[in-house]
PDB file of C-alpha atoms in Angstrom:
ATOM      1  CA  UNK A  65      23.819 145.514  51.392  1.00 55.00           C
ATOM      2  CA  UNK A  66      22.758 145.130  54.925  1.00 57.00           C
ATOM      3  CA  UNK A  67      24.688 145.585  57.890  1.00 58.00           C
ATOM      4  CA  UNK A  68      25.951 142.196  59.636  1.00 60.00           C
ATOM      5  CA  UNK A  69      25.550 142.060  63.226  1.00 61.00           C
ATOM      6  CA  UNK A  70      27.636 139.346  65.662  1.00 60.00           C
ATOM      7  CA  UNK A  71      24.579 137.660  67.260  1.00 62.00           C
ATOM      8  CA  UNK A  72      27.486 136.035  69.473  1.00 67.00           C
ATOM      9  CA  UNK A  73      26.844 137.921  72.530  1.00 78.00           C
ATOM     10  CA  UNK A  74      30.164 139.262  74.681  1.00 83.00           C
ATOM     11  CA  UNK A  75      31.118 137.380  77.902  1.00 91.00           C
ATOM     12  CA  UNK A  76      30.512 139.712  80.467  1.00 96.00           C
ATOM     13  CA  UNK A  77      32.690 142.289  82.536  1.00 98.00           C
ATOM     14  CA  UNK A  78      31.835 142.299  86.163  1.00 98.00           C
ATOM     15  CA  UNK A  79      33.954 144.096  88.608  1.00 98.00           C
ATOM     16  CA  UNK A  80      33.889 143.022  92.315  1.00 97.00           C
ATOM     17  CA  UNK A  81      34.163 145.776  95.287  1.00 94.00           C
ATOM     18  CA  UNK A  82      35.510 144.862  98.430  1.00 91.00           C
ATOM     19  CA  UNK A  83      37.782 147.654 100.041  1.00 87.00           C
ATOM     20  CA  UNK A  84      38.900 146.459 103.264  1.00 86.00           C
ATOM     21  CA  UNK A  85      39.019 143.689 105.813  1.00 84.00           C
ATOM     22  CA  UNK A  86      41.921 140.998 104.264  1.00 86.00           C
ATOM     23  CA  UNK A  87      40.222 138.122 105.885  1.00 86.00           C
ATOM     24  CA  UNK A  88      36.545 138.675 103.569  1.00 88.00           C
ATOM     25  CA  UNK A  89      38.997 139.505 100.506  1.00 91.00           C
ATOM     26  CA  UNK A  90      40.572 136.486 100.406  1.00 91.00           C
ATOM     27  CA  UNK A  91      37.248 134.712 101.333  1.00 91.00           C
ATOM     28  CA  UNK A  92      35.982 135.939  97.872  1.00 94.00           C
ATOM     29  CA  UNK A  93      38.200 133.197  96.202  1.00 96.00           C
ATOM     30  CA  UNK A  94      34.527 131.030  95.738  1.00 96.00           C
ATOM     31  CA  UNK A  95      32.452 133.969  94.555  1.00 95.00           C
ATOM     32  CA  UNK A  96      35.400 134.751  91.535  1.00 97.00           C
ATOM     33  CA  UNK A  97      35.801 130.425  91.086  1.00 97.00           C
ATOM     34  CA  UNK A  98      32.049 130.554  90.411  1.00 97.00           C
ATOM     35  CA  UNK A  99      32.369 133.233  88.481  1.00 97.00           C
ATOM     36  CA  UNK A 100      34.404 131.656  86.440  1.00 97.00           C
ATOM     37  CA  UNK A 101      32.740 128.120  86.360  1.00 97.00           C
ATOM     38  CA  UNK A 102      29.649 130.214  84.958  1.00 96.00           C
ATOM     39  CA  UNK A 103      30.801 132.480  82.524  1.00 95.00           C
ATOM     40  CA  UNK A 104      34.586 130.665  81.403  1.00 94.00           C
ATOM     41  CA  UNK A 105      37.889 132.276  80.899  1.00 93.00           C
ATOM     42  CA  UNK A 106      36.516 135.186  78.548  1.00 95.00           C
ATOM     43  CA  UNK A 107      34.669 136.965  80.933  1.00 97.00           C
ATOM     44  CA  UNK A 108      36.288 139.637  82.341  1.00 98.00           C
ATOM     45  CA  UNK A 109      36.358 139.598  86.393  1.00 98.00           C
ATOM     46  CA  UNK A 110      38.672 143.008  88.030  1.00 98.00           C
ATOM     47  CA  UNK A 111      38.667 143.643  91.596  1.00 97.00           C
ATOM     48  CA  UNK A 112      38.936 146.871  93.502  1.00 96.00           C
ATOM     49  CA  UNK A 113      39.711 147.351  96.880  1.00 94.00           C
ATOM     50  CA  UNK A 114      41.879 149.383  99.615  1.00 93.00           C
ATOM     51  CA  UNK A 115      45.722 150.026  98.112  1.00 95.00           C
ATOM     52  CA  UNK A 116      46.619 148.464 101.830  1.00 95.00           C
ATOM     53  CA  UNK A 117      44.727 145.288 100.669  1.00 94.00           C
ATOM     54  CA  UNK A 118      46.100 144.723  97.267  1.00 95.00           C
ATOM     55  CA  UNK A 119      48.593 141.624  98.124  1.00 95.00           C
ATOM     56  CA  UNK A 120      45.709 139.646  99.306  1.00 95.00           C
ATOM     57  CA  UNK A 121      43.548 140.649  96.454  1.00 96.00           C
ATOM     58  CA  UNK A 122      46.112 139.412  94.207  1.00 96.00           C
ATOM     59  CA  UNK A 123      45.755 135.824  95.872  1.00 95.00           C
ATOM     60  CA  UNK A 124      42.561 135.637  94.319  1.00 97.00           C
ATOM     61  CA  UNK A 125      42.740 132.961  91.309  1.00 97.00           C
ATOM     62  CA  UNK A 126      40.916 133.819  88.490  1.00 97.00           C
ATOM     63  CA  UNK A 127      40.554 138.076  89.140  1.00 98.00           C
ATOM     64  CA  UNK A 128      41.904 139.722  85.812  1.00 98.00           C
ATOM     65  CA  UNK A 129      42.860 143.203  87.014  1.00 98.00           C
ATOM     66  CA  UNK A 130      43.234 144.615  91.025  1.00 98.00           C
ATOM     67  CA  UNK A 131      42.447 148.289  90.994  1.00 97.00           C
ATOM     68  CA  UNK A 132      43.238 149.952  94.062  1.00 95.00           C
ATOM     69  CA  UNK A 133      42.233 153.483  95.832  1.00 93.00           C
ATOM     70  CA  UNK A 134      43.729 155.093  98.767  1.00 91.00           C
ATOM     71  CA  UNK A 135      41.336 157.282  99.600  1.00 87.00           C
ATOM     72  CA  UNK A 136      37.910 157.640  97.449  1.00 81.00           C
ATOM     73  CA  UNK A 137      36.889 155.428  94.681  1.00 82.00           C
ATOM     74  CA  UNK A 138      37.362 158.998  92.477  1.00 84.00           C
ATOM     75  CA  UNK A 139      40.521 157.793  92.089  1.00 90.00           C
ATOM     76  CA  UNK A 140      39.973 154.882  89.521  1.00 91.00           C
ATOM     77  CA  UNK A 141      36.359 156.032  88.454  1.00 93.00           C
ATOM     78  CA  UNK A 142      37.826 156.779  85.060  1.00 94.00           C
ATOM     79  CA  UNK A 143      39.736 153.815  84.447  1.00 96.00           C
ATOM     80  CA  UNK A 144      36.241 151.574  85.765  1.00 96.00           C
ATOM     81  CA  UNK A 145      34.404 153.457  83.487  1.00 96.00           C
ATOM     82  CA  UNK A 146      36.438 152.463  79.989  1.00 96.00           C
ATOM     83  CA  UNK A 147      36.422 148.875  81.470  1.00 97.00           C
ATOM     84  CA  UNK A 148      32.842 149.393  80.505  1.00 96.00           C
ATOM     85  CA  UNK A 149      31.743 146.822  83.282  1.00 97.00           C
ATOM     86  CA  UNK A 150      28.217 144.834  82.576  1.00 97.00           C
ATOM     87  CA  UNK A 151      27.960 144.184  86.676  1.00 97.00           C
ATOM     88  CA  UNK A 152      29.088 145.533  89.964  1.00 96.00           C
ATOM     89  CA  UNK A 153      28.798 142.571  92.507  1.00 96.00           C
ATOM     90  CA  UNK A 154      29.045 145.210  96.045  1.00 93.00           C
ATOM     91  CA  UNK A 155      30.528 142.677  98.405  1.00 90.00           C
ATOM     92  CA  UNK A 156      30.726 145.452 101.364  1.00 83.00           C
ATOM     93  CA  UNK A 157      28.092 146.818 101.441  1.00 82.00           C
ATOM     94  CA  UNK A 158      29.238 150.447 102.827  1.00 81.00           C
ATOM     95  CA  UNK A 159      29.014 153.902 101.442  1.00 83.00           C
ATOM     96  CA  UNK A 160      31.659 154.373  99.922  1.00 85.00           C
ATOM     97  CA  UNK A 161      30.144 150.674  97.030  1.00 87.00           C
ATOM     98  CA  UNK A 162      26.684 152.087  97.199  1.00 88.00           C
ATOM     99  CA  UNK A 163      28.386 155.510  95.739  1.00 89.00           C
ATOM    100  CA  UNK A 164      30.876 153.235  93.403  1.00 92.00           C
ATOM    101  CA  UNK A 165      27.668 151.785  91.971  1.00 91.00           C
ATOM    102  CA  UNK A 166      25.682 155.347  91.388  1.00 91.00           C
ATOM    103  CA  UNK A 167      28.697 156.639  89.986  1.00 93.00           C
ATOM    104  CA  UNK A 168      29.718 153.352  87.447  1.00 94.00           C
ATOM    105  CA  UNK A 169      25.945 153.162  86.520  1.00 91.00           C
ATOM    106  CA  UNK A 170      25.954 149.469  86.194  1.00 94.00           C
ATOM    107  CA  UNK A 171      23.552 146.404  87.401  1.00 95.00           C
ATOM    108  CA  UNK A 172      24.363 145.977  91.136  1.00 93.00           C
ATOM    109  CA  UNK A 173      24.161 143.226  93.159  1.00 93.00           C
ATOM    110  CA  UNK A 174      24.755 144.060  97.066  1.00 88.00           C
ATOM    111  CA  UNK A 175      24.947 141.749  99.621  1.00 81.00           C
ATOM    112  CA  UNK A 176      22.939 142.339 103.006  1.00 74.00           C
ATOM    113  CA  UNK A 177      25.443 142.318 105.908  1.00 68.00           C
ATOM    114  CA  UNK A 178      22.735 143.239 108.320  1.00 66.00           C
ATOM    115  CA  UNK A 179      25.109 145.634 109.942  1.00 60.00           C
ATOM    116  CA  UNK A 180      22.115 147.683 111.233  1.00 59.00           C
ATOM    117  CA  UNK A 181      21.032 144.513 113.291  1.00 64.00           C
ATOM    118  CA  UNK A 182      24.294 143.919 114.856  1.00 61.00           C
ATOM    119  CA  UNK A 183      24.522 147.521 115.563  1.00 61.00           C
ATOM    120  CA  UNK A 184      21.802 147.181 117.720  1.00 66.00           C
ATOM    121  CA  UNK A 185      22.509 144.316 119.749  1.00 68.00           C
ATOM    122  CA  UNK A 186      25.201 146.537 121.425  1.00 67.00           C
TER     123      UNK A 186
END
């Protein structure tokens, strides 16, 4: 007998990074309602950010889990990775994503803050 395969494909897992700066994370509240307008209510959309800024991540409608670090993203690399995330939408666009995103090994998306550009208009 054949195997059977589910040709329904899973909704898809996408974790959001934003550490810091509780102003942005609660301006993220469009990106996750998109989110959820696009993919419904079984996708999976977690957010990680700074422990300091976990209240106002928590404000976010429609975020499934807030994982928080204190320090380093080492911290909750483990429990990202058996979340088995599809995406990694990098919303800060800092070191410490970019190495989130090397170490998850997942599609990125990064947004360009031009941070170099306003750097140099000082």
């Amino acid at each position: 007998m054949a195997p059977q395969f589910n040709s329904t494909p899973r909704a898809p897992r996408i974790l959001i990074a934003r550490f810091s700066a509780l102003g942005d994370i609660v301006m993220m509240q469009p990106v996750v309602t998109a989110l959820r307008a696009a993919y419904g209510k079984d996708a999976v959309v977690d957010f990680v950010c700074m422990a300091r800024c976990r209240q106002a991540a928590e404000l976010l409608s429609g975020i499934d889990v807030v994982h928080t670090v204190e320090r380093g993203t080492g911290e909750v690399l483990n429990t990202l990775r058996e979340r088995e995330f599809d995406y990694l939408l990098d919303l800060h666009g800092t070191v410490r994503s970019r190495s989130l995103a090397r170490s998850l090994d997942v599609l990125t998306f990064s947004v360009d803050k031009q941070a170099w550009n306003r750097w140099r208009l000082i």
